[in-house]
Coordinates of C-alpha atoms and ligand atoms in Angstrom, one line a residue:
M1 CA 9.4 -0.5 -9.8
A2 CA 12.9 -0.2 -8.9
N3 CA 12.6 -2.0 -5.7
D4 CA 11.2 -5.2 -7.3
G5 CA 14.0 -7.4 -6.1
D6 CA 13.8 -6.5 -2.5
S7 CA 10.9 -7.0 0.2
K8 CA 9.3 -10.0 -1.5
I9 CA 6.5 -11.7 0.5
T10 CA 5.5 -15.3 0.1
L11 CA 1.8 -16.4 -0.4
K12 CA 0.2 -19.7 -0.5
L13 CA -3.1 -19.8 -2.7
L14 CA -5.5 -22.7 -2.7
I15 CA -6.7 -22.7 -6.4
D16 CA -9.0 -24.5 -8.6
A17 CA -6.6 -25.3 -11.5
R18 CA -9.4 -26.3 -13.7
G19 CA -11.6 -23.2 -13.3
Q20 CA -8.5 -21.0 -13.0
K21 CA -9.8 -19.3 -9.7
V22 CA -8.3 -18.6 -6.4
L23 CA -10.3 -19.9 -3.5
F24 CA -8.2 -18.2 -0.7
A25 CA -4.7 -17.5 0.4
E26 CA -2.9 -18.5 3.4
A27 CA -0.9 -15.3 4.4
G28 CA 1.5 -14.1 7.0
N29 CA 1.2 -10.7 8.7
D30 CA 3.5 -9.2 6.3
F31 CA 1.0 -9.7 3.4
I32 CA -2.0 -8.6 5.7
D33 CA -0.1 -5.6 6.7
F34 CA 0.6 -4.6 3.1
M35 CA -3.0 -5.1 2.0
F36 CA -4.3 -3.3 5.2
S37 CA -1.9 -0.4 4.8
T38 CA -3.2 0.5 1.3
L39 CA -6.1 1.9 3.2
I40 CA -3.9 4.7 4.6
L41 CA -2.7 5.8 1.1
P42 CA -3.8 9.2 0.1
L43 CA -5.9 9.2 -3.0
G44 CA -3.2 11.3 -5.0
S45 CA -0.9 8.8 -4.1
I46 CA -2.9 6.0 -5.3
I47 CA -3.5 7.5 -8.6
K48 CA 0.3 8.5 -9.1
L49 CA 1.1 4.7 -8.1
I50 CA -1.5 3.1 -10.7
S51 CA -1.2 5.9 -13.1
P52 CA -3.9 8.6 -13.9
A53 CA -4.8 7.1 -17.4
T54 CA -5.8 3.6 -16.1
M55 CA -7.7 4.7 -12.8
V56 CA -11.1 3.5 -12.8
G57 CA -14.0 6.3 -12.8
S58 CA -13.0 9.8 -13.6
I59 CA -10.6 10.5 -10.8
G60 CA -7.7 10.2 -13.1
K61 CA -8.9 13.2 -15.1
L62 CA -9.0 15.3 -12.0
Y63 CA -5.5 14.3 -11.2
K64 CA -4.3 15.3 -14.7
S65 CA -6.3 18.6 -14.4
V66 CA -3.9 19.5 -11.4
E67 CA -0.8 18.3 -13.3
N68 CA -1.8 20.4 -16.2
L69 CA -2.8 23.8 -14.2
K70 CA -0.3 26.5 -14.8
E71 CA 1.5 27.4 -11.6
T72 CA 0.3 30.9 -12.3
Y73 CA -3.0 30.0 -10.9
L74 CA -1.9 28.8 -7.7
I75 CA -1.5 30.8 -4.6
P76 CA 2.0 31.7 -3.8
N77 CA 3.9 28.9 -1.9
R78 CA 1.5 26.4 -2.8
D79 CA 2.9 23.3 -4.2
K80 CA 1.2 20.9 -6.6
A81 CA 3.2 18.0 -5.2
A82 CA 0.9 18.1 -1.9
L83 CA -1.9 17.0 -4.2
L84 CA -0.1 14.9 -6.7
Q85 CA 2.6 13.2 -4.4
P86 CA 1.1 13.4 -0.9
T87 CA 3.4 12.1 1.5
I88 CA 2.4 9.3 4.0
P89 CA 3.5 10.0 7.7
C90 CA 5.9 7.4 8.8
F91 CA 3.7 7.0 11.9
A92 CA 0.7 5.9 9.9
G93 CA 2.2 2.4 9.8
A94 CA 2.5 1.5 6.0
S95 CA 3.9 -1.8 5.0
P96 CA 7.8 -1.5 4.1
L97 CA 6.8 -3.2 0.8
L98 CA 4.5 -0.4 0.0
L99 CA 6.9 2.5 1.1
A100 CA 9.8 0.7 -0.7
G101 CA 8.3 1.0 -4.0
A102 CA 6.7 4.4 -3.8
D103 CA 9.5 6.7 -4.5
A104 CA 7.0 9.8 -4.0
M105 CA 6.4 8.6 -0.5
N106 CA 9.3 9.7 1.6
Q107 CA 9.0 9.8 5.2
I108 CA 8.5 13.3 6.4
T109 CA 11.4 15.1 8.1
Y110 CA 10.2 17.5 10.8
Y111 CA 12.1 20.8 11.7
S112 CA 11.7 22.6 14.9
C113 CA 12.2 26.3 15.9
Q114 CA 15.5 26.1 18.0
T115 CA 14.8 29.6 19.5
C116 CA 11.4 29.5 21.2
H117 CA 10.9 25.6 20.9
K118 CA 7.3 26.2 20.2
R119 CA 6.6 25.3 16.6
V120 CA 7.3 22.4 14.3
T121 CA 7.1 22.2 10.4
S122 CA 7.6 19.8 7.7
A123 CA 9.3 22.4 5.3
K124 CA 12.9 23.5 5.9
N125 CA 14.0 26.9 6.6
I126 CA 10.8 28.6 7.0
N127 CA 10.0 31.3 9.6
C128 CA 8.7 30.6 13.0
P129 CA 5.4 32.3 13.4
T130 CA 5.9 32.8 17.2
C131 CA 9.4 34.3 17.1
K132 CA 10.0 34.8 13.4
K133 CA 13.5 32.9 13.6
V134 CA 14.2 30.3 10.8
M135 CA 13.2 26.8 11.7
S136 CA 16.0 24.5 10.8
G137 CA 16.4 22.0 13.8
E138 CA 16.0 18.6 12.1
L139 CA 14.1 16.0 14.4
D140 CA 14.1 12.3 14.6
F141 CA 10.6 10.9 14.8
V142 CA 9.8 8.4 17.4
L143 CA 7.1 5.9 16.7
P144 CA 3.9 6.2 18.8
W145 CA 4.2 2.8 19.7
S146 CA 7.7 2.7 21.0
S147 CA 6.8 2.8 24.7
S148 CA 10.2 2.9 25.8
S149 CA 12.9 5.5 24.8
S150 CA 15.4 2.8 23.6
R151 CA 13.2 2.6 20.6
G152 CA 13.4 5.2 17.8
V153 CA 12.8 5.7 14.1
N154 CA 15.3 2.9 13.1
E155 CA 13.2 0.1 14.5
W156 CA 10.6 0.9 12.0
D157 CA 10.9 -2.4 10.1
S158 CA 10.4 -4.6 13.1
E159 CA 8.0 -2.5 14.9
G160 CA 5.8 -1.2 11.9
G161 CA 2.6 -2.9 10.7
F162 CA -0.9 -3.6 12.3
V163 CA -1.4 -7.4 12.9
K164 CA 0.5 -9.9 15.0
G165 CA 3.0 -12.1 13.5
V166 CA 2.4 -15.3 15.1
I167 CA -0.9 -16.0 13.4
T168 CA -1.6 -17.3 9.8
Y169 CA -4.4 -15.4 8.0
M170 CA -6.9 -16.3 5.4
I171 CA -7.7 -13.9 2.7
T172 CA -10.5 -14.8 0.1
D173 CA -10.4 -13.8 -3.6
D174 CA -12.3 -10.7 -2.8
L175 CA -10.0 -9.8 0.1
E176 CA -12.2 -10.7 3.2
V177 CA -9.5 -11.3 5.7
T178 CA -9.8 -13.4 8.9
P179 CA -7.5 -15.5 11.2
M180 CA -6.9 -18.8 9.7
S181 CA -9.1 -21.5 11.2
A182 CA -9.7 -25.2 10.1
I183 CA -13.5 -24.8 10.3
S184 CA -13.7 -21.8 8.1
S185 CA -11.1 -23.1 5.5
I186 CA -13.1 -26.3 5.4
T187 CA -16.3 -24.7 4.9
L188 CA -14.9 -22.6 2.2
I189 CA -13.6 -25.5 0.4
N190 CA -16.9 -27.5 0.8
R191 CA -18.7 -24.4 -0.6
F192 CA -16.2 -24.5 -3.5
S193 CA -16.4 -28.2 -4.0
M194 CA -20.0 -28.1 -4.6
K195 CA -19.3 -27.0 -8.0
K196 CA -18.6 -29.6 -10.6
D197 CA -15.1 -30.5 -11.9
V198 CA -13.1 -28.4 -9.2
L199 CA -9.4 -29.5 -9.1
L200 CA -7.9 -28.0 -6.0
E201 CA -4.4 -27.4 -6.0
E202 CA -1.9 -25.4 -3.8
K203 CA 0.2 -22.6 -5.6
V204 CA 3.1 -20.6 -3.9
V205 CA 3.4 -17.2 -5.3
T206 CA 5.8 -14.2 -4.4
V207 CA 4.5 -10.5 -4.0
G208 CA 6.9 -7.8 -4.9
M209 CA 6.1 -4.5 -5.8
N210 CA 4.6 -5.1 -9.2
E211 CA 2.2 -7.7 -7.7
G212 CA 1.5 -5.1 -4.9
L213 CA 0.4 -2.6 -7.3
A214 CA -1.5 -4.8 -9.5
L215 CA -3.3 -6.1 -6.3
L216 CA -4.0 -2.5 -5.2
E217 CA -5.3 -1.6 -8.8
A218 CA -7.4 -4.9 -9.0
S219 CA -9.0 -4.3 -5.5
L220 CA -10.5 -0.9 -6.6
E221 CA -12.1 -2.6 -9.7
S222 CA -12.5 -6.3 -9.2
Q223 CA -14.4 -8.7 -7.1
T224 CA -11.6 -11.2 -7.8
P225 CA -8.2 -9.6 -7.3
L226 CA -6.2 -12.4 -6.3
T227 CA -7.2 -14.4 -9.2
D228 CA -6.8 -11.4 -11.6
V229 CA -3.2 -11.1 -10.3
F230 CA -1.8 -14.3 -9.8
L231 CA -3.7 -16.6 -12.2
A232 CA -4.8 -14.3 -14.9
A233 CA -1.3 -12.4 -15.0
S234 CA 0.2 -14.9 -17.7
I235 CA -3.0 -14.4 -19.9
K236 CA -2.8 -10.4 -19.5
K237 CA 0.9 -10.5 -20.4
A238 CA 0.2 -12.5 -23.6
I239 CA -2.5 -10.0 -24.7
F240 CA -0.2 -7.0 -24.2
K241 CA 2.5 -8.6 -26.2
E242 CA 0.2 -9.0 -29.1
M243 CA -0.9 -5.4 -28.9
Ligands
ZN1 ZN1 10.1 30.2 17.5

């Protein structure tokens, strides 16, 4: 991904160094927002991001079928991109990290009818169904949570997201997210320490687009996505090099 140098998120992992397993991660709102906002991704976007060939199940073939279908079979004015690269509306609250790496996911621009002012569309220069004039008035989108008129689309970065920033969150290897608490973390550590030969260590990792995509993919097919991405990555790379 081109934007890998930008928007890095820091994550603190508690790991079993001997068993090479993540117990849980301590995360700020930026990481939790990233993980939560994967839920608003349209399926077509997820497949495009991960690549149809590696998608779990048969959904990748469904995607490829749309790609391969000749335009002559489509109803006029229908665009395959609506299925293959669906756009995420900016008001949905996707994490800037998610939006930064997804080149297909542009924010939608809206165009209004400047004659009757009754219609709005996301495609430029189509005719207004009410007054038949061309709809070309570009509109700035105001985020729904911008209660005062002084806030607009430019406050996206500071006002986006879902969870509060002052709190630290705990996210387990199988992606259960809760606000961080001493009791819950001690309970988890105790449960983990019941096993023999556990060597608890702290590991700090950074999450950019590559790790984000790997997490998205692992979360669809694994019960241990944090371990898979942050501890098994070096093993995976070694395997790929040999192939
Ligand atoms: Zn009109």
